[in-house]
Amino acid sequence: MATAQSAQGLLGRPASRSPVRMTDCCGLSRRGIAALISHATPIRRLIEDEHVPGRNFIQIGLRSAIAPDAELLEWMRHHGLRTHFMAEIDRRGFDVVLQQAIEEALDGPEHVFVSLDINVLDPAFAPGTGTPEPPGPTNRELLPAIRRICHETPVVGMDIVEVAPHLDPRYTTTMNARRAILEALTRIAMRRKGMPGAAYLDSEVYGPPHGEQT
C-alpha cells in the first residue's frame, strides 16, 4: 500500500512518473480477499486509476509460483507493463536485465520512484517477510542495482516494504533493508553532486580496473 500512496505523490503529470518496483510478486490482482484495496492490488489500482501509465511501470524479480495466470499476463501486455521475471534474469543475467530496466526508466518519464519489496531477495537473505519466495537475487546483486538505479536515473523517492521484524530473529532482513536505504541515499547525493565512479564506489575500495594489478 505504501507504493500506491507514494507513487501518487510523485511530482508532475502521470506520464512523467516511472515507478521501478523490485519484488517477487506482481501486485496486480483485481481484488484481495474480500477487499478491493489490499497489498495484492496496489499496482493495478495505480494503473487503472490513471496515476501511472502502464508502460512507465517497471518490475524486476517476479517469480511467484501461482501468479500471474494467462488472464493477468494478457492484462499486463494490454497495459504495456515492462516486467522482468527471475526466469529472464536467470537466462540473460542480472546485469543485462538491470541495464534494460534502467533504459526503460529513462524512456520518457521525468521522475523515478523506487519501491523495494524486501521479498525480492532470496529468502536466505530476507527471511523476515510475510511472503518469501525462492529463488531470488542475492544482496550482492540487489545492492549494486540500487546504487545504479539511484545514480543513473532521476530518483525522487523510495520506499521499502514487507519487512517483518517478528519473523527476522537474526536481523538479516532488517540489515539488508537498512543497507539498501544507505546505498540509495548515498547514490542520490552523488548524482546531485555530479560525482561519477566505477560502480559508484571510492577507487580505494573498488580496486584497479579488471585485469590490472596494483
mmCIF file of C-alpha atoms in Angstrom:
data_model
loop_
_atom_site.group_PDB
_atom_site.id
_atom_site.type_symbol
_atom_site.label_atom_id
_atom_site.label_comp_id
_atom_site.label_asym_id
_atom_site.label_seq_id
_atom_site.Cartn_x
_atom_site.Cartn_y
_atom_site.Cartn_z
ATOM 1 C CA MET A 1 0.000 0.000 0.000
ATOM 2 C CA ALA A 2 2.898 2.374 0.639
ATOM 3 C CA THR A 3 3.889 2.006 -3.022
ATOM 4 C CA ALA A 4 0.488 3.220 -4.238
ATOM 5 C CA GLN A 5 0.366 6.210 -1.904
ATOM 6 C CA SER A 6 3.971 7.188 -2.616
ATOM 7 C CA ALA A 7 3.682 6.924 -6.397
ATOM 8 C CA GLN A 8 0.516 9.044 -6.358
ATOM 9 C CA GLY A 9 2.524 11.727 -4.586
ATOM 10 C CA LEU A 10 5.224 11.973 -7.261
ATOM 11 C CA LEU A 11 5.628 15.366 -8.870
ATOM 12 C CA GLY A 12 4.229 16.177 -12.297
ATOM 13 C CA ARG A 13 1.784 14.612 -14.710
ATOM 14 C CA PRO A 14 1.114 10.846 -14.621
ATOM 15 C CA ALA A 15 3.108 10.405 -17.840
ATOM 16 C CA SER A 16 6.150 11.934 -16.133
ATOM 17 C CA ARG A 17 6.254 9.255 -13.402
ATOM 18 C CA SER A 18 8.106 5.953 -13.567
ATOM 19 C CA PRO A 19 7.943 3.600 -10.586
ATOM 20 C CA VAL A 20 10.684 0.940 -10.570
ATOM 21 C CA ARG A 21 9.497 -1.912 -8.362
ATOM 22 C CA MET A 22 11.725 -4.764 -7.228
ATOM 23 C CA THR A 23 9.565 -7.587 -5.910
ATOM 24 C CA ASP A 24 8.734 -11.291 -6.079
ATOM 25 C CA CYS A 25 5.002 -10.793 -6.794
ATOM 26 C CA CYS A 26 3.175 -8.606 -9.263
ATOM 27 C CA GLY A 27 0.657 -6.743 -7.033
ATOM 28 C CA LEU A 28 -1.794 -6.724 -9.929
ATOM 29 C CA SER A 29 -4.704 -8.736 -8.550
ATOM 30 C CA ARG A 30 -8.170 -7.398 -9.307
ATOM 31 C CA ARG A 31 -9.000 -7.569 -5.615
ATOM 32 C CA GLY A 32 -7.620 -9.052 -2.419
ATOM 33 C CA ILE A 33 -9.501 -11.341 -0.086
ATOM 34 C CA ALA A 34 -12.834 -9.534 0.437
ATOM 35 C CA ALA A 35 -11.198 -6.181 -0.331
ATOM 36 C CA LEU A 36 -10.723 -4.025 -3.412
ATOM 37 C CA ILE A 37 -7.661 -2.370 -1.889
ATOM 38 C CA SER A 38 -5.021 -4.620 -0.342
ATOM 39 C CA HIS A 39 -1.311 -5.398 -0.611
ATOM 40 C CA ALA A 40 -2.170 -7.661 -3.587
ATOM 41 C CA THR A 41 -3.729 -4.836 -5.646
ATOM 42 C CA PRO A 42 -1.707 -1.574 -5.435
ATOM 43 C CA ILE A 43 -0.104 -1.669 -8.861
ATOM 44 C CA ARG A 44 -3.377 -2.423 -10.603
ATOM 45 C CA ARG A 45 -5.034 0.459 -8.717
ATOM 46 C CA LEU A 46 -2.275 2.869 -9.790
ATOM 47 C CA ILE A 47 -2.676 1.935 -13.435
ATOM 48 C CA GLU A 48 -6.461 1.633 -13.635
ATOM 49 C CA ASP A 49 -6.939 4.881 -11.676
ATOM 50 C CA GLU A 50 -4.559 6.544 -14.163
ATOM 51 C CA HIS A 51 -1.943 7.664 -11.663
ATOM 52 C CA VAL A 52 0.813 5.987 -13.708
ATOM 53 C CA PRO A 53 0.701 4.778 -17.344
ATOM 54 C CA GLY A 54 1.263 1.042 -17.581
ATOM 55 C CA ARG A 55 4.289 1.384 -19.884
ATOM 56 C CA ASN A 56 6.044 3.516 -17.256
ATOM 57 C CA PHE A 57 5.773 0.741 -14.670
ATOM 58 C CA ILE A 58 8.894 -1.434 -14.450
ATOM 59 C CA GLN A 59 9.040 -4.547 -12.278
ATOM 60 C CA ILE A 60 12.119 -6.674 -11.595
ATOM 61 C CA GLY A 61 12.434 -10.095 -9.968
ATOM 62 C CA LEU A 62 8.931 -11.552 -10.223
ATOM 63 C CA ARG A 63 8.729 -15.296 -9.621
ATOM 64 C CA SER A 64 5.525 -16.293 -7.807
ATOM 65 C CA ALA A 65 4.656 -19.960 -8.230
ATOM 66 C CA ILE A 66 0.934 -19.179 -8.570
ATOM 67 C CA ALA A 67 0.714 -15.874 -10.467
ATOM 68 C CA PRO A 68 0.366 -14.256 -12.883
ATOM 69 C CA ASP A 69 -2.015 -16.519 -14.787
ATOM 70 C CA ALA A 70 -2.784 -16.243 -18.511
ATOM 71 C CA GLU A 71 -5.527 -13.663 -17.931
ATOM 72 C CA LEU A 72 -3.268 -11.428 -15.862
ATOM 73 C CA LEU A 73 -0.388 -11.745 -18.322
ATOM 74 C CA GLU A 74 -2.757 -10.552 -21.059
ATOM 75 C CA TRP A 75 -3.800 -7.603 -18.862
ATOM 76 C CA MET A 76 -0.137 -6.721 -18.379
ATOM 77 C CA ARG A 77 0.512 -6.861 -22.127
ATOM 78 C CA HIS A 78 -2.574 -4.769 -22.850
ATOM 79 C CA HIS A 79 -1.430 -2.025 -20.475
ATOM 80 C CA GLY A 80 2.173 -2.157 -21.671
ATOM 81 C CA LEU A 81 3.878 -3.042 -18.379
ATOM 82 C CA ARG A 82 7.578 -3.754 -18.631
ATOM 83 C CA THR A 83 8.236 -6.736 -16.404
ATOM 84 C CA HIS A 84 11.387 -8.762 -15.838
ATOM 85 C CA PHE A 85 10.819 -12.173 -14.266
ATOM 86 C CA MET A 86 13.519 -14.147 -12.485
ATOM 87 C CA ALA A 87 13.366 -16.649 -15.349
ATOM 88 C CA GLU A 88 14.593 -13.878 -17.670
ATOM 89 C CA ILE A 89 17.263 -12.836 -15.166
ATOM 90 C CA ASP A 90 18.484 -16.436 -14.918
ATOM 91 C CA ARG A 91 18.664 -16.708 -18.708
ATOM 92 C CA ARG A 92 20.121 -13.306 -19.629
ATOM 93 C CA GLY A 93 21.992 -12.368 -16.461
ATOM 94 C CA PHE A 94 21.169 -9.821 -13.773
ATOM 95 C CA ASP A 95 23.415 -7.061 -15.142
ATOM 96 C CA VAL A 96 21.913 -7.271 -18.639
ATOM 97 C CA VAL A 97 18.347 -7.117 -17.340
ATOM 98 C CA LEU A 98 19.204 -4.274 -14.968
ATOM 99 C CA GLN A 99 20.698 -2.249 -17.813
ATOM 100 C CA GLN A 100 17.494 -2.707 -19.826
ATOM 101 C CA ALA A 101 15.355 -1.709 -16.838
ATOM 102 C CA ILE A 102 17.390 1.481 -16.357
ATOM 103 C CA GLU A 103 16.963 2.343 -20.039
ATOM 104 C CA GLU A 104 13.219 1.744 -19.709
ATOM 105 C CA ALA A 105 13.049 4.023 -16.658
ATOM 106 C CA LEU A 106 14.745 6.765 -18.692
ATOM 107 C CA ASP A 107 12.421 6.297 -21.673
ATOM 108 C CA GLY A 108 10.240 9.386 -21.259
ATOM 109 C CA PRO A 109 9.454 9.913 -17.543
ATOM 110 C CA GLU A 110 10.927 12.868 -15.674
ATOM 111 C CA HIS A 111 10.758 11.323 -12.192
ATOM 112 C CA VAL A 112 11.558 7.835 -10.912
ATOM 113 C CA PHE A 113 10.243 6.281 -7.716
ATOM 114 C CA VAL A 114 11.946 3.117 -6.421
ATOM 115 C CA SER A 115 9.841 0.647 -4.478
ATOM 116 C CA LEU A 116 11.841 -2.145 -2.892
ATOM 117 C CA ASP A 117 9.735 -5.063 -1.735
ATOM 118 C CA ILE A 118 12.251 -6.817 0.502
ATOM 119 C CA ASN A 119 10.937 -10.205 -0.582
ATOM 120 C CA VAL A 120 12.578 -9.650 -3.956
ATOM 121 C CA LEU A 121 15.641 -11.039 -2.196
ATOM 122 C CA ASP A 122 16.039 -14.781 -1.930
ATOM 123 C CA PRO A 123 14.656 -15.959 1.453
ATOM 124 C CA ALA A 124 18.206 -16.827 2.509
ATOM 125 C CA PHE A 125 18.847 -13.066 2.627
ATOM 126 C CA ALA A 126 15.376 -11.879 3.670
ATOM 127 C CA PRO A 127 13.593 -14.488 5.807
ATOM 128 C CA GLY A 128 11.742 -11.812 7.773
ATOM 129 C CA THR A 129 8.931 -11.127 5.335
ATOM 130 C CA GLY A 130 5.347 -12.256 5.013
ATOM 131 C CA THR A 131 5.634 -13.785 1.548
ATOM 132 C CA PRO A 132 9.103 -15.305 0.992
ATOM 133 C CA GLU A 133 9.549 -16.846 -2.440
ATOM 134 C CA PRO A 134 12.670 -18.680 -3.692
ATOM 135 C CA PRO A 135 14.769 -18.374 -5.764
ATOM 136 C CA GLY A 136 15.656 -14.700 -5.847
ATOM 137 C CA PRO A 137 18.600 -12.328 -6.169
ATOM 138 C CA THR A 138 21.321 -12.153 -3.527
ATOM 139 C CA ASN A 139 22.167 -8.996 -1.609
ATOM 140 C CA ARG A 140 25.367 -8.781 -3.697
ATOM 141 C CA GLU A 141 23.130 -8.360 -6.754
ATOM 142 C CA LEU A 142 20.443 -6.172 -5.201
ATOM 143 C CA LEU A 143 22.598 -3.530 -3.513
ATOM 144 C CA PRO A 144 24.672 -2.656 -6.614
ATOM 145 C CA ALA A 145 21.377 -2.479 -8.534
ATOM 146 C CA ILE A 146 20.057 0.076 -6.047
ATOM 147 C CA ARG A 147 23.295 2.049 -6.461
ATOM 148 C CA ARG A 148 22.960 2.139 -10.229
ATOM 149 C CA ILE A 149 19.259 2.991 -10.348
ATOM 150 C CA CYS A 150 19.640 5.830 -7.846
ATOM 151 C CA HIS A 151 22.730 7.247 -9.551
ATOM 152 C CA GLU A 152 21.709 6.835 -13.188
ATOM 153 C CA THR A 153 18.016 7.797 -13.075
ATOM 154 C CA PRO A 154 16.178 10.858 -11.668
ATOM 155 C CA VAL A 155 15.019 9.173 -8.466
ATOM 156 C CA VAL A 156 12.860 11.448 -6.308
ATOM 157 C CA GLY A 157 11.705 8.927 -3.705
ATOM 158 C CA MET A 158 11.931 5.389 -2.411
ATOM 159 C CA ASP A 159 10.111 3.033 -0.096
ATOM 160 C CA ILE A 160 10.908 -0.368 1.370
ATOM 161 C CA VAL A 161 8.005 -2.653 2.201
ATOM 162 C CA GLU A 162 7.252 -6.153 3.507
ATOM 163 C CA VAL A 163 9.906 -6.155 6.245
ATOM 164 C CA ALA A 164 8.502 -8.207 9.152
ATOM 165 C CA PRO A 165 10.776 -7.863 12.216
ATOM 166 C CA HIS A 166 8.873 -10.508 14.207
ATOM 167 C CA LEU A 167 9.896 -13.051 11.530
ATOM 168 C CA ASP A 168 13.512 -11.883 11.470
ATOM 169 C CA PRO A 169 15.212 -13.261 14.614
ATOM 170 C CA ARG A 170 18.763 -12.836 13.271
ATOM 171 C CA TYR A 171 18.069 -9.340 11.852
ATOM 172 C CA THR A 172 19.198 -10.469 8.382
ATOM 173 C CA THR A 173 16.238 -8.856 6.622
ATOM 174 C CA THR A 174 16.474 -5.655 8.626
ATOM 175 C CA MET A 175 20.195 -5.283 7.931
ATOM 176 C CA ASN A 176 19.693 -5.716 4.185
ATOM 177 C CA ALA A 177 16.795 -3.228 4.187
ATOM 178 C CA ARG A 178 18.896 -0.728 6.143
ATOM 179 C CA ARG A 179 21.816 -1.116 3.748
ATOM 180 C CA ALA A 180 19.531 -0.609 0.750
ATOM 181 C CA ILE A 181 18.395 2.726 2.210
ATOM 182 C CA LEU A 182 22.009 3.761 2.788
ATOM 183 C CA GLU A 183 23.009 2.806 -0.772
ATOM 184 C CA ALA A 184 20.060 4.736 -2.216
ATOM 185 C CA LEU A 185 20.626 7.931 -0.231
ATOM 186 C CA THR A 186 24.356 7.906 -0.927
ATOM 187 C CA ARG A 187 23.956 7.454 -4.690
ATOM 188 C CA ILE A 188 21.220 10.077 -4.934
ATOM 189 C CA ALA A 189 23.577 12.511 -3.187
ATOM 190 C CA MET A 190 26.441 11.515 -5.507
ATOM 191 C CA ARG A 191 24.242 12.108 -8.567
ATOM 192 C CA ARG A 192 23.204 15.535 -7.346
ATOM 193 C CA LYS A 193 26.830 16.433 -6.648
ATOM 194 C CA GLY A 194 27.887 15.182 -10.083
ATOM 195 C CA MET A 195 30.211 12.560 -8.619
ATOM 196 C CA PRO A 196 30.967 9.660 -11.010
ATOM 197 C CA GLY A 197 32.870 6.483 -10.236
ATOM 198 C CA ALA A 198 33.202 2.836 -11.202
ATOM 199 C CA ALA A 199 30.254 1.080 -9.551
ATOM 200 C CA TYR A 200 29.875 4.394 -7.668
ATOM 201 C CA LEU A 201 32.419 3.303 -5.081
ATOM 202 C CA ASP A 202 35.618 5.017 -3.980
ATOM 203 C CA SER A 203 38.591 3.809 -6.025
ATOM 204 C CA GLU A 204 40.424 2.904 -2.813
ATOM 205 C CA VAL A 205 37.872 0.174 -2.068
ATOM 206 C CA TYR A 206 36.879 -0.703 -5.633
ATOM 207 C CA GLY A 207 40.404 -1.621 -6.687
ATOM 208 C CA PRO A 208 42.166 -1.382 -10.079
ATOM 209 C CA PRO A 209 40.377 -1.985 -13.399
ATOM 210 C CA HIS A 210 39.739 -5.584 -14.359
ATOM 211 C CA GLY A 211 42.957 -7.364 -15.405
ATOM 212 C CA GLU A 212 45.273 -4.828 -13.782
ATOM 213 C CA GLN A 213 47.254 -5.240 -10.588
ATOM 214 C CA THR A 214 48.362 -2.676 -8.073
#
